[in-house]
């Protein structure tokens, strides 16, 4: 029997384990022995206690604690990490406050999917194109990852799609339903190391004009080619449509929080303009790993993407056709010199994207007179190297750095006259230093000093109304962090304290029509405290119930250090969108005969909605409960039934605010109660062996 430790830094999500067939789970899906968790952050492939990174982990078992409509609830259990869904399909994802740049989508957080870059060359991540079932694991690296993952100041997320058991042939079908017209269907077939999945989800939405429909198919395989090499292939196609209701002001919210953005005498509203996002995304990629010798390993990842994007908006109808290509090459050497173990990782990442952008007048959701014809080409290159050494058996030192170049080429064909511009961000050198000292086998002290570099994304240099903002500067900053961790069989925990000083901070502005544009806001000072703690109240599988109580939390003080807006000095003001305090608590129970119950409570304090700190939202308290019953019916057939409920207490409740919104349209109303239910059935056969 192998020991399995829940690491302190991963306590924000819960993993119950067993070895063999325990009494408490004898009627669940076949009990599977879990191996010790490996953290892959910064290519270290180490155990969680000794990693030099601050990491949060979500696994397939963690996701079982929440309804299957979104990853957001699970993500939000990780301290310092926030995922929002302002309306169905409209995702935002932030690590330590990076939402300030994201009116929609995911920016300033670098994503990789099965080792393949999923964030494109220009810094955008199409996370909403992924079906819920496409991802079984997320590893969230908090703090700048530029020393080995290229440009970014807001963190890195490593996504994995893999079946629960790599060596089981199976067919699985799940169906879920919920309030506000939610329904989803997911089909998976796995034969050996090949898995194909189709997912369909749709919602009417809580608000007016917030319907969403998504169909996605995914193909993955991971095959050994001889004794020393592995080839993994990832393919997906997604067809997504979601309506964008837009923000409303406080009086409108208080009158009816379900309202979409209303028309005025000069500007039509969201429903009148049929505002929506239509995006078709195809991706094909591969990752080839070769064990050159006992010490040397090489891996190569390549990908191609094709995107057909349309956005009828209040002020225009935007159409984009985008192609992307890129790859990542890594060489790694693991050696031992005397008592010193070393790991040297070096390589490069290159990405290229072309975006053909057309804007038209929008007449009730249909394109009309042409406004702009523009092309933008983006090229990014990051060359990186990192050396880790374990000395005195319990002290790990890490030194890394990257050299980054980034370039935009812009052409305007209409409106005339023709113009051609270029913007380069060259020669950016970004370092990282970190250390981890293990004390008394289950305690560790961690310290790091790392740089961040984040050039403006394509949607920031080319805002929705068209044009090219070549005056925007790249964000640059340094992060200093200190932490203490503990692992154990009963009590585990971690506390981290960090300071991030950011220069040329990019912030969003909007005009009367709602079209956004971006400016640099000078310097910001970002201080934070994060913690996790968990207590195994009852952990003996022979008891009728296994219980665990846990808590995670974040306290922040993010302020503008030097920010002059026109004649107003905003220095010392708090950065909007960042709660001063938030915490999540959970009680998890596993009963005999496959029954399980989970209760999660989350509290978020108020925060400012604009840079001037004149408008503030209200705190909220959220309760989520889920019960499930898993049952194996013989050697092949298995099933699962589940039900979930959510209740929120808040004066104003939004799953994402529009910061610095023109006309005080900050609010995107969200439901304060919700219900879901689901059923899953599956058939397993012909177990394969390693």
XYZ file of C-alpha atoms in Angstrom:
690
model
C 0.000 0.000 0.000
C 1.370 3.362 -0.974
C 1.085 6.359 1.249
C -0.803 9.294 -0.235
C -0.326 12.756 1.198
C -2.587 15.734 0.595
C -0.039 18.527 0.221
C -0.562 21.739 2.071
C -0.522 23.932 -0.978
C -3.309 21.893 -2.570
C -5.721 21.893 0.312
C -8.080 24.293 -1.372
C -9.503 21.255 -3.099
C -10.175 17.916 -1.413
C -9.033 14.498 -2.489
C -10.223 11.455 -0.558
C -8.072 8.408 -1.188
C -8.091 4.700 -0.591
C -5.775 1.789 -1.173
C -7.510 -1.253 -2.465
C -11.170 -1.957 -1.736
C -12.084 0.001 1.383
C -15.286 -0.628 3.281
C -16.391 3.000 2.980
C -16.238 2.902 -0.806
C -17.074 -0.720 -1.561
C -20.090 0.313 -3.641
C -18.485 3.219 -5.473
C -16.851 2.958 -8.844
C -14.101 0.388 -8.551
C -11.703 1.520 -5.868
C -8.472 2.639 -7.481
C -5.193 3.075 -5.722
C -3.936 6.658 -6.044
C -0.262 7.339 -6.450
C 1.523 10.178 -4.778
C 0.847 13.510 -6.480
C 3.527 14.982 -8.699
C 3.716 18.745 -9.258
C 4.890 19.664 -12.771
C 5.343 23.413 -12.221
C 8.498 24.792 -13.857
C 9.150 21.329 -15.328
C 10.354 20.157 -11.914
C 8.206 16.999 -11.597
C 8.640 16.884 -7.855
C 6.498 16.165 -4.820
C 4.309 18.980 -3.471
C 6.227 19.577 -0.254
C 9.552 20.238 -1.995
C 8.415 22.277 -5.003
C 9.757 25.832 -5.139
C 6.521 27.094 -6.751
C 3.243 28.128 -5.113
C 0.696 25.849 -6.743
C -2.990 25.009 -6.484
C -4.333 21.750 -7.876
C -7.749 20.667 -9.090
C -8.239 16.991 -9.899
C -11.143 14.984 -11.290
C -12.012 13.976 -7.727
C -11.970 17.602 -6.636
C -14.481 18.470 -9.340
C -16.866 15.861 -7.944
C -17.572 18.231 -5.061
C -19.462 20.660 -7.310
C -22.136 20.744 -10.020
C -20.940 19.833 -13.507
C -21.951 23.110 -15.182
C -18.693 25.044 -14.644
C -15.169 24.763 -13.249
C -15.588 28.112 -11.488
C -16.707 26.774 -8.101
C -13.730 24.420 -7.843
C -11.259 27.041 -9.100
C -12.506 29.573 -6.566
C -11.522 27.308 -3.678
C -7.864 28.026 -4.474
C -6.687 31.089 -2.529
C -5.680 33.962 -4.781
C -7.431 32.486 -7.832
C -10.751 33.685 -9.232
C -12.859 32.386 -12.103
C -15.932 34.347 -13.184
C -18.827 33.624 -15.525
C -20.675 36.925 -15.947
C -23.213 35.186 -18.160
C -23.214 31.580 -19.438
C -20.116 31.048 -21.578
C -18.496 34.404 -20.723
C -15.472 33.270 -18.679
C -12.810 35.322 -16.941
C -9.898 33.785 -15.039
C -7.491 35.632 -12.765
C -4.544 34.705 -10.577
C -3.806 37.244 -7.845
C -5.892 40.031 -9.299
C -5.178 39.932 -13.035
C -8.858 40.572 -13.958
C -8.259 44.308 -14.268
C -7.259 43.803 -17.932
C -10.082 41.416 -18.885
C -13.389 42.890 -20.060
C -14.059 39.404 -21.388
C -12.048 36.253 -21.991
C -8.806 35.282 -20.311
C -5.763 37.548 -20.445
C -2.437 37.762 -18.658
C -2.652 34.117 -17.519
C -0.730 31.593 -19.629
C -2.492 28.266 -20.310
C -1.067 24.961 -21.512
C -3.241 21.958 -22.429
C -1.593 18.535 -22.284
C 1.763 20.286 -22.590
C 0.711 22.289 -25.674
C 0.409 26.105 -25.551
C -3.316 26.932 -25.378
C -2.832 30.674 -24.987
C -2.238 32.071 -28.459
C 0.633 34.256 -29.670
C -1.228 37.472 -28.809
C -2.028 36.454 -25.216
C -5.677 35.388 -25.507
C -7.001 32.057 -24.194
C -10.253 30.557 -25.614
C -11.147 28.824 -22.347
C -14.893 29.108 -23.003
C -14.536 26.906 -26.101
C -13.714 23.921 -23.880
C -16.509 21.670 -22.740
C -16.633 20.982 -18.992
C -15.629 17.343 -19.455
C -12.556 18.172 -21.543
C -10.362 18.896 -18.509
C -9.807 16.541 -15.586
C -6.879 18.312 -13.924
C -5.717 21.917 -13.456
C -2.413 22.941 -11.946
C -2.414 26.676 -11.165
C 1.020 28.290 -10.707
C 0.603 31.512 -8.763
C 2.878 34.454 -9.428
C 4.919 35.311 -12.547
C 6.003 32.331 -14.617
C 7.977 34.223 -17.238
C 11.274 32.518 -16.419
C 10.175 29.343 -18.210
C 6.662 29.953 -19.615
C 7.202 33.109 -21.639
C 5.370 36.396 -21.240
C 2.968 36.864 -18.323
C 2.611 38.429 -14.891
C -0.653 36.794 -13.786
C 0.282 33.127 -13.409
C 0.257 29.887 -15.395
C -2.362 27.117 -15.647
C -1.487 23.589 -16.775
C -4.569 21.721 -18.050
C -4.725 17.949 -18.475
C -7.273 15.761 -20.255
C -6.907 12.191 -19.202
C -9.273 9.416 -18.202
C -9.621 8.394 -14.576
C -7.835 5.152 -15.431
C -5.439 5.108 -18.367
C -5.707 1.353 -18.686
C -9.454 0.759 -18.831
C -11.622 0.471 -21.914
C -14.954 2.141 -21.268
C -17.994 3.876 -22.630
C -19.619 6.552 -20.492
C -22.698 8.727 -20.857
C -23.781 11.524 -18.516
C -26.772 13.879 -18.536
C -27.371 16.904 -16.285
C -30.227 19.362 -15.843
C -30.661 22.543 -13.831
C -32.617 25.734 -13.357
C -32.644 28.511 -15.958
C -32.728 26.028 -18.811
C -29.408 24.333 -18.094
C -28.797 20.933 -19.658
C -25.713 19.047 -20.732
C -24.882 15.733 -22.353
C -21.450 14.164 -22.409
C -20.343 10.977 -24.181
C -16.914 9.383 -23.802
C -15.426 6.298 -25.390
C -11.956 5.102 -24.454
C -10.144 2.201 -26.065
C -6.654 1.677 -24.762
C -4.798 4.979 -24.848
C -7.277 6.625 -27.259
C -10.154 8.697 -25.913
C -12.914 10.499 -27.830
C -15.388 12.776 -26.077
C -18.390 14.764 -27.252
C -20.049 17.364 -25.052
C -23.152 19.486 -25.521
C -24.300 22.125 -23.059
C -26.891 24.886 -23.192
C -28.567 27.392 -20.906
C -31.341 29.948 -21.219
C -29.531 31.995 -18.587
C -30.758 33.916 -15.564
C -30.779 37.294 -17.311
C -32.584 38.418 -20.414
C -30.552 37.798 -23.555
C -28.073 35.352 -21.984
C -28.654 32.117 -23.898
C -25.645 29.843 -24.495
C -25.122 26.747 -26.670
C -21.834 24.868 -27.057
C -20.921 21.673 -28.911
C -17.396 20.347 -28.593
C -15.590 17.174 -29.582
C -12.162 16.196 -28.269
C -9.671 13.495 -29.255
C -6.663 12.509 -27.140
C -4.146 9.701 -27.292
C -0.841 8.938 -25.629
C 1.156 6.066 -27.082
C 4.587 4.661 -26.370
C 6.775 4.446 -29.471
C 9.334 1.927 -28.379
C 10.854 1.860 -24.930
C 12.075 5.460 -24.779
C 9.577 7.693 -26.548
C 5.957 8.780 -26.146
C 3.679 10.580 -28.597
C 0.610 12.420 -27.299
C -1.945 13.859 -29.707
C -4.653 16.380 -28.912
C -7.425 17.459 -31.261
C -10.583 19.435 -30.652
C -13.349 21.305 -32.440
C -15.758 23.616 -30.662
C -18.800 25.560 -31.856
C -19.883 28.126 -29.265
C -22.592 30.765 -29.255
C -23.533 32.894 -26.300
C -25.532 36.080 -25.974
C -23.944 38.995 -24.132
C -26.485 40.878 -22.014
C -24.047 43.649 -21.022
C -23.834 45.663 -17.827
C -26.623 47.691 -16.221
C -26.577 50.501 -13.667
C -27.570 50.293 -10.014
C -31.116 51.647 -10.436
C -31.786 49.114 -13.194
C -30.342 46.292 -11.104
C -32.496 47.212 -8.113
C -35.570 47.371 -10.331
C -34.886 44.089 -12.161
C -31.484 42.318 -11.944
C -32.426 40.162 -14.960
C -32.359 43.106 -17.344
C -29.933 43.177 -20.246
C -28.276 46.450 -21.163
C -31.016 48.935 -22.018
C -31.303 51.185 -25.058
C -30.906 54.943 -24.683
C -31.940 57.789 -26.962
C -28.546 57.644 -28.686
C -27.263 54.070 -28.235
C -29.242 50.824 -28.717
C -29.144 48.065 -26.099
C -27.897 44.484 -26.190
C -31.193 42.903 -27.204
C -31.839 45.477 -29.933
C -28.402 44.823 -31.416
C -28.533 41.049 -30.785
C -25.152 41.281 -29.061
C -23.485 37.868 -28.946
C -20.306 35.873 -29.470
C -20.057 33.222 -32.189
C -16.798 31.298 -32.283
C -15.702 28.127 -34.029
C -12.310 26.836 -32.930
C -10.284 23.914 -34.282
C -7.010 22.796 -32.709
C -4.602 19.986 -33.514
C -1.404 19.430 -31.587
C 1.130 16.860 -30.581
C 3.759 16.376 -27.903
C 6.681 14.005 -28.555
C 8.960 13.017 -25.657
C 12.180 11.077 -26.147
C 14.354 9.631 -23.400
C 17.778 10.142 -24.949
C 19.656 8.519 -22.078
C 19.382 7.919 -18.360
C 20.126 11.632 -17.859
C 18.793 13.421 -20.938
C 15.187 13.919 -22.100
C 13.883 15.962 -25.007
C 10.292 16.985 -25.719
C 8.734 18.823 -28.630
C 5.197 20.247 -28.745
C 3.602 21.635 -31.913
C 0.108 22.975 -32.600
C -2.138 24.573 -35.233
C -5.331 26.542 -34.541
C -8.090 27.943 -36.739
C -10.695 30.358 -35.374
C -13.830 31.805 -36.964
C -15.066 34.583 -34.668
C -18.025 36.974 -34.934
C -19.245 39.530 -32.410
C -22.316 41.644 -33.124
C -21.854 44.389 -30.541
C -23.552 47.628 -29.550
C -21.402 49.824 -31.773
C -20.337 47.456 -34.553
C -20.246 43.942 -35.949
C -16.765 42.468 -35.585
C -15.595 39.552 -37.710
C -12.237 37.814 -37.223
C -10.555 34.951 -39.034
C -7.485 33.803 -37.130
C -4.788 31.195 -37.678
C -2.125 30.220 -35.191
C 0.951 28.022 -35.170
C 3.530 27.435 -32.494
C 5.644 25.051 -30.549
C 7.779 24.390 -27.532
C 11.106 22.578 -27.319
C 12.593 21.421 -24.012
C 15.868 19.680 -23.163
C 16.249 18.364 -19.633
C 19.196 16.806 -17.849
C 18.897 15.104 -14.458
C 22.207 14.208 -12.810
C 23.822 13.621 -9.453
C 27.260 14.921 -8.550
C 28.245 13.443 -5.216
C 25.345 14.202 -2.873
C 24.025 17.047 -5.044
C 21.111 16.268 -7.357
C 20.686 18.628 -10.305
C 18.023 19.222 -12.931
C 18.786 21.522 -15.840
C 15.942 22.547 -18.154
C 16.446 24.671 -21.252
C 14.521 25.348 -24.424
C 12.403 27.801 -26.321
C 8.777 28.575 -27.187
C 7.752 30.215 -30.477
C 4.273 31.323 -31.541
C 2.849 33.081 -34.574
C -0.679 34.280 -35.250
C -2.470 36.101 -38.057
C -5.784 37.841 -37.443
C -7.846 39.260 -40.307
C -10.249 41.705 -38.656
C -13.286 43.362 -40.227
C -15.724 45.752 -38.584
C -19.183 46.602 -39.912
C -22.152 48.606 -38.773
C -24.429 46.404 -36.703
C -28.108 46.547 -37.658
C -30.038 44.326 -35.281
C -27.398 41.605 -35.263
C -26.608 41.726 -38.993
C -23.469 43.258 -40.575
C -24.070 46.319 -42.736
C -21.794 49.117 -43.954
C -18.089 48.334 -43.592
C -16.141 50.320 -40.984
C -12.638 48.848 -40.997
C -10.457 46.252 -42.740
C -7.311 45.425 -40.768
C -4.777 42.611 -40.466
C -2.511 41.964 -37.491
C 0.361 39.486 -37.333
C 1.843 38.526 -33.982
C 5.149 36.798 -33.306
C 6.493 35.850 -29.880
C 9.657 34.033 -28.859
C 10.903 33.033 -25.433
C 14.243 31.312 -24.808
C 14.583 29.952 -21.274
C 16.922 28.045 -19.007
C 16.619 26.836 -15.415
C 18.886 24.987 -13.005
C 17.631 23.235 -9.878
C 19.924 21.656 -7.323
C 19.164 19.680 -4.159
C 21.946 20.112 -1.619
C 22.270 18.733 1.923
C 19.417 16.326 0.955
C 16.692 18.805 1.988
C 17.523 22.195 0.468
C 16.398 22.840 -3.109
C 17.702 25.879 -4.981
C 16.306 27.058 -8.314
C 17.704 29.682 -10.697
C 16.006 30.443 -13.997
C 15.752 33.140 -16.633
C 14.180 33.812 -20.008
C 14.852 36.178 -22.887
C 11.678 37.346 -24.617
C 10.828 39.089 -27.881
C 7.368 40.099 -29.051
C 6.227 41.847 -32.233
C 3.013 43.149 -33.813
C 2.676 43.998 -37.523
C -0.448 46.001 -38.324
C -1.981 46.874 -41.690
C -5.080 48.989 -42.325
C -6.718 48.548 -45.732
C -9.901 50.458 -44.910
C -10.794 53.172 -44.046
C -8.318 54.773 -46.408
C -5.585 55.862 -46.530
C -3.682 52.559 -46.275
C -1.302 52.416 -43.329
C 1.271 49.988 -42.013
C 2.728 50.023 -38.517
C 4.912 47.806 -36.349
C 5.522 47.531 -32.616
C 8.341 45.523 -31.062
C 8.930 44.521 -27.452
C 12.452 43.159 -27.709
C 15.210 42.100 -25.407
C 13.220 41.538 -22.227
C 15.272 39.515 -19.715
C 13.260 37.957 -16.857
C 14.854 36.106 -13.881
C 13.567 33.791 -11.156
C 15.274 32.678 -7.936
C 13.671 30.271 -5.466
C 14.553 28.049 -2.528
C 12.798 25.324 -0.547
C 14.093 23.987 2.789
C 12.429 20.884 4.244
C 12.408 20.755 8.044
C 11.603 17.661 10.130
C 10.403 15.751 7.034
C 6.911 17.312 6.842
C 7.575 21.050 7.151
C 9.019 23.304 4.456
C 10.030 26.954 4.199
C 9.839 28.460 0.703
C 11.100 31.784 -0.683
C 11.193 33.170 -4.227
C 12.027 36.304 -6.196
C 10.698 36.323 -9.751
C 10.078 38.692 -12.622
C 7.055 39.174 -14.820
C 6.690 40.604 -18.296
C 3.379 40.949 -20.153
C 3.001 42.867 -23.430
C -0.478 44.109 -24.393
C -2.684 41.493 -26.040
C -4.074 41.799 -29.550
C -7.446 43.022 -28.246
C -5.628 45.713 -26.289
C -3.468 47.094 -29.106
C -6.406 46.747 -31.495
C -9.548 47.658 -29.477
C -13.065 46.714 -30.580
C -13.627 49.982 -32.479
C -10.528 49.350 -34.606
C -7.220 51.155 -34.916
C -3.801 50.408 -33.471
C -2.640 51.533 -30.009
C 1.113 51.370 -30.518
C 1.622 53.627 -27.468
C 0.754 50.845 -25.018
C 3.710 49.580 -23.008
C 4.293 46.074 -21.667
C 3.678 45.415 -17.992
C 6.796 44.568 -15.982
C 7.131 43.653 -12.331
C 8.930 41.733 -9.619
C 7.358 39.369 -7.101
C 8.834 38.557 -3.688
C 7.254 35.664 -1.808
C 7.718 33.718 1.422
C 5.782 30.665 2.592
C 5.568 27.869 5.162
C 4.021 24.465 4.435
C 3.119 21.390 6.415
C 1.970 17.967 5.314
C 0.624 15.237 7.548
C -2.009 12.577 8.086
C -4.278 14.712 10.312
C -3.526 18.420 9.920
C -2.033 20.026 6.839
C -1.606 23.673 5.959
C 0.226 26.449 4.180
C 0.601 30.201 4.479
C 2.111 32.491 1.812
C 2.970 36.176 1.946
C 3.868 38.074 -1.224
C 4.610 41.533 -2.593
C 4.305 42.278 -6.298
C 5.410 45.629 -7.671
C 4.062 46.215 -11.184
C 5.023 48.964 -13.637
C 3.011 50.180 -16.630
C -0.094 48.399 -15.336
C -2.663 48.030 -18.149
C -6.240 49.030 -17.246
C -9.486 49.140 -19.205
C -11.650 52.099 -20.194
C -14.945 52.275 -22.131
C -16.638 54.930 -24.200
C -20.344 55.778 -24.369
C -21.086 52.980 -26.814
C -19.396 50.451 -24.531
C -16.371 49.949 -26.776
C -13.294 49.341 -24.658
C -9.798 50.748 -24.937
C -6.743 50.405 -22.699
C -4.171 52.662 -21.094
C -1.089 52.225 -18.906
C -1.733 53.188 -15.290
C 1.769 53.700 -13.966
C 2.890 51.691 -10.929
C 0.890 49.444 -8.618
C 1.724 47.817 -5.306
C 0.130 44.415 -4.735
C 0.431 42.794 -1.306
C -1.296 39.568 -0.353
C -1.620 36.877 2.282
C -2.949 33.398 1.380
C -3.570 30.363 3.552
C -4.958 26.847 3.554
C -5.630 24.478 6.427
C -7.318 21.082 6.582
C -8.179 18.706 9.398
C -9.011 15.022 8.930
C -11.664 14.580 11.595
C -12.290 10.941 10.702
C -9.996 9.228 8.215
C -10.281 5.516 9.025
C -12.072 3.815 6.073
C -13.443 1.202 8.456
C -15.679 3.810 10.100
C -19.192 4.478 8.775
C -18.106 7.920 7.570
C -14.887 9.761 6.652
C -14.895 13.495 7.451
C -12.627 16.372 6.526
C -12.933 20.047 7.423
C -10.915 22.643 5.496
C -10.533 26.370 4.983
C -8.717 28.573 2.470
C -8.481 32.337 2.378
C -6.933 35.458 0.907
C -6.297 38.954 2.285
C -5.043 41.646 -0.086
C -4.086 45.277 -0.342
C -3.632 46.261 -3.992
C -3.096 49.977 -4.595
C -2.039 52.350 -7.351
C 1.388 53.625 -6.374
C 1.686 56.230 -9.118
C -1.310 56.871 -11.375
C -2.301 60.237 -12.821
C -5.572 60.234 -14.818
C -6.019 63.598 -16.547
C -6.072 66.118 -13.671
C -6.898 63.505 -11.018
C -4.165 61.850 -8.946
C -5.276 58.296 -8.129
C -2.093 57.343 -6.291
C -2.901 55.418 -3.137
C -6.330 54.320 -4.374
C -7.183 50.625 -4.249
C -7.154 48.712 -7.529
C -10.780 47.881 -8.443
C -12.074 44.327 -8.617
C -9.848 42.928 -5.840
C -11.622 41.874 -2.607
C -9.884 42.873 0.597
C -10.764 39.494 2.092
C -12.231 36.212 0.892
C -12.418 32.729 2.356
C -13.834 29.307 1.522
C -14.685 26.566 4.025
C -15.767 23.017 3.334
C -16.998 19.886 5.100
C -16.694 16.684 3.086
C -18.168 13.330 4.043
C -17.763 9.897 2.453
C -20.225 7.294 3.683
C -20.466 3.585 3.138
C -22.155 2.123 0.064
C -20.977 4.893 -2.256
C -22.801 7.849 -0.681
C -21.022 11.197 -0.396
C -21.990 14.694 0.737
C -20.134 17.994 0.356
C -20.931 21.416 1.795
C -18.971 24.523 0.795
C -19.303 28.040 2.204
C -17.660 31.038 0.564
C -17.489 34.652 1.707
C -16.210 37.562 -0.329
C -15.811 41.085 1.014
C -16.673 44.234 -0.897
C -14.336 45.870 -3.399
C -14.281 48.992 -5.534
C -15.661 49.021 -9.062
C -13.745 52.022 -10.383
C -10.265 53.488 -10.102
C -11.510 56.539 -8.186
C -12.870 54.246 -5.418
C -16.243 56.027 -5.436
C -18.398 52.928 -6.146
C -18.287 49.725 -4.112
C -20.133 46.432 -4.387
C -21.654 44.534 -1.459
C -20.180 41.460 0.297
C -21.648 38.048 -0.468
C -22.074 34.685 1.289
C -22.501 31.588 -0.861
C -23.504 28.062 0.140
C -23.141 25.059 -2.179
C -24.214 21.522 -1.262
C -23.853 18.347 -3.320
C -24.812 14.734 -2.661
C -23.960 11.753 -4.830
C -24.343 7.990 -4.931
C -21.958 5.794 -6.884
C -22.626 2.130 -7.517
C -20.851 -0.673 -9.364
C -23.266 -3.279 -10.736
C -21.017 -6.259 -11.256
C -17.735 -6.245 -13.147
C -18.672 -3.929 -16.010
C -21.603 -1.585 -15.400
C -21.451 1.430 -13.060
C -23.621 4.455 -12.336
C -23.724 7.718 -10.418
C -26.613 9.911 -9.288
C -26.050 13.452 -8.002
C -27.932 16.554 -6.911
C -26.631 20.029 -6.063
C -28.015 23.267 -4.673
C -26.684 26.803 -4.318
C -27.869 29.677 -2.134
C -26.406 33.201 -2.020
C -26.987 36.011 0.455
C -25.915 39.400 -0.951
C -27.329 42.860 -1.494
C -25.911 42.921 -5.023
C -24.743 39.654 -6.550
C -22.774 39.464 -9.763
C -20.516 36.725 -11.081
C -18.371 39.419 -12.658
C -18.503 43.206 -12.637
C -17.667 45.551 -15.514
C -14.924 47.654 -13.962
C -14.638 51.369 -14.798
C -17.807 51.041 -16.876
C -19.113 54.064 -18.767
C -22.470 55.295 -17.439
C -21.974 53.330 -14.190
C -23.062 50.104 -15.916
C -21.055 47.909 -13.560
C -23.578 45.178 -12.801
C -24.181 41.743 -14.327
C -26.905 40.179 -12.187
C -26.579 36.515 -11.187
C -29.074 34.100 -9.563
C -29.079 33.819 -5.785
C -30.405 30.261 -5.870
C -29.824 27.348 -8.208
C -30.444 23.610 -8.506
C -28.839 20.854 -10.580
C -29.236 17.084 -10.947
C -27.339 14.550 -12.990
C -26.946 10.885 -13.855
C -23.964 9.026 -15.240
C -23.756 5.448 -16.518
C -20.790 3.566 -17.874
C -19.532 0.208 -19.091
C -15.949 -0.967 -18.617
C -14.335 -3.948 -20.301
C -11.013 -5.649 -21.083
C -8.670 -4.003 -18.635
C -5.284 -3.279 -20.143
C -2.072 -3.682 -18.221
C 0.932 -1.455 -18.052
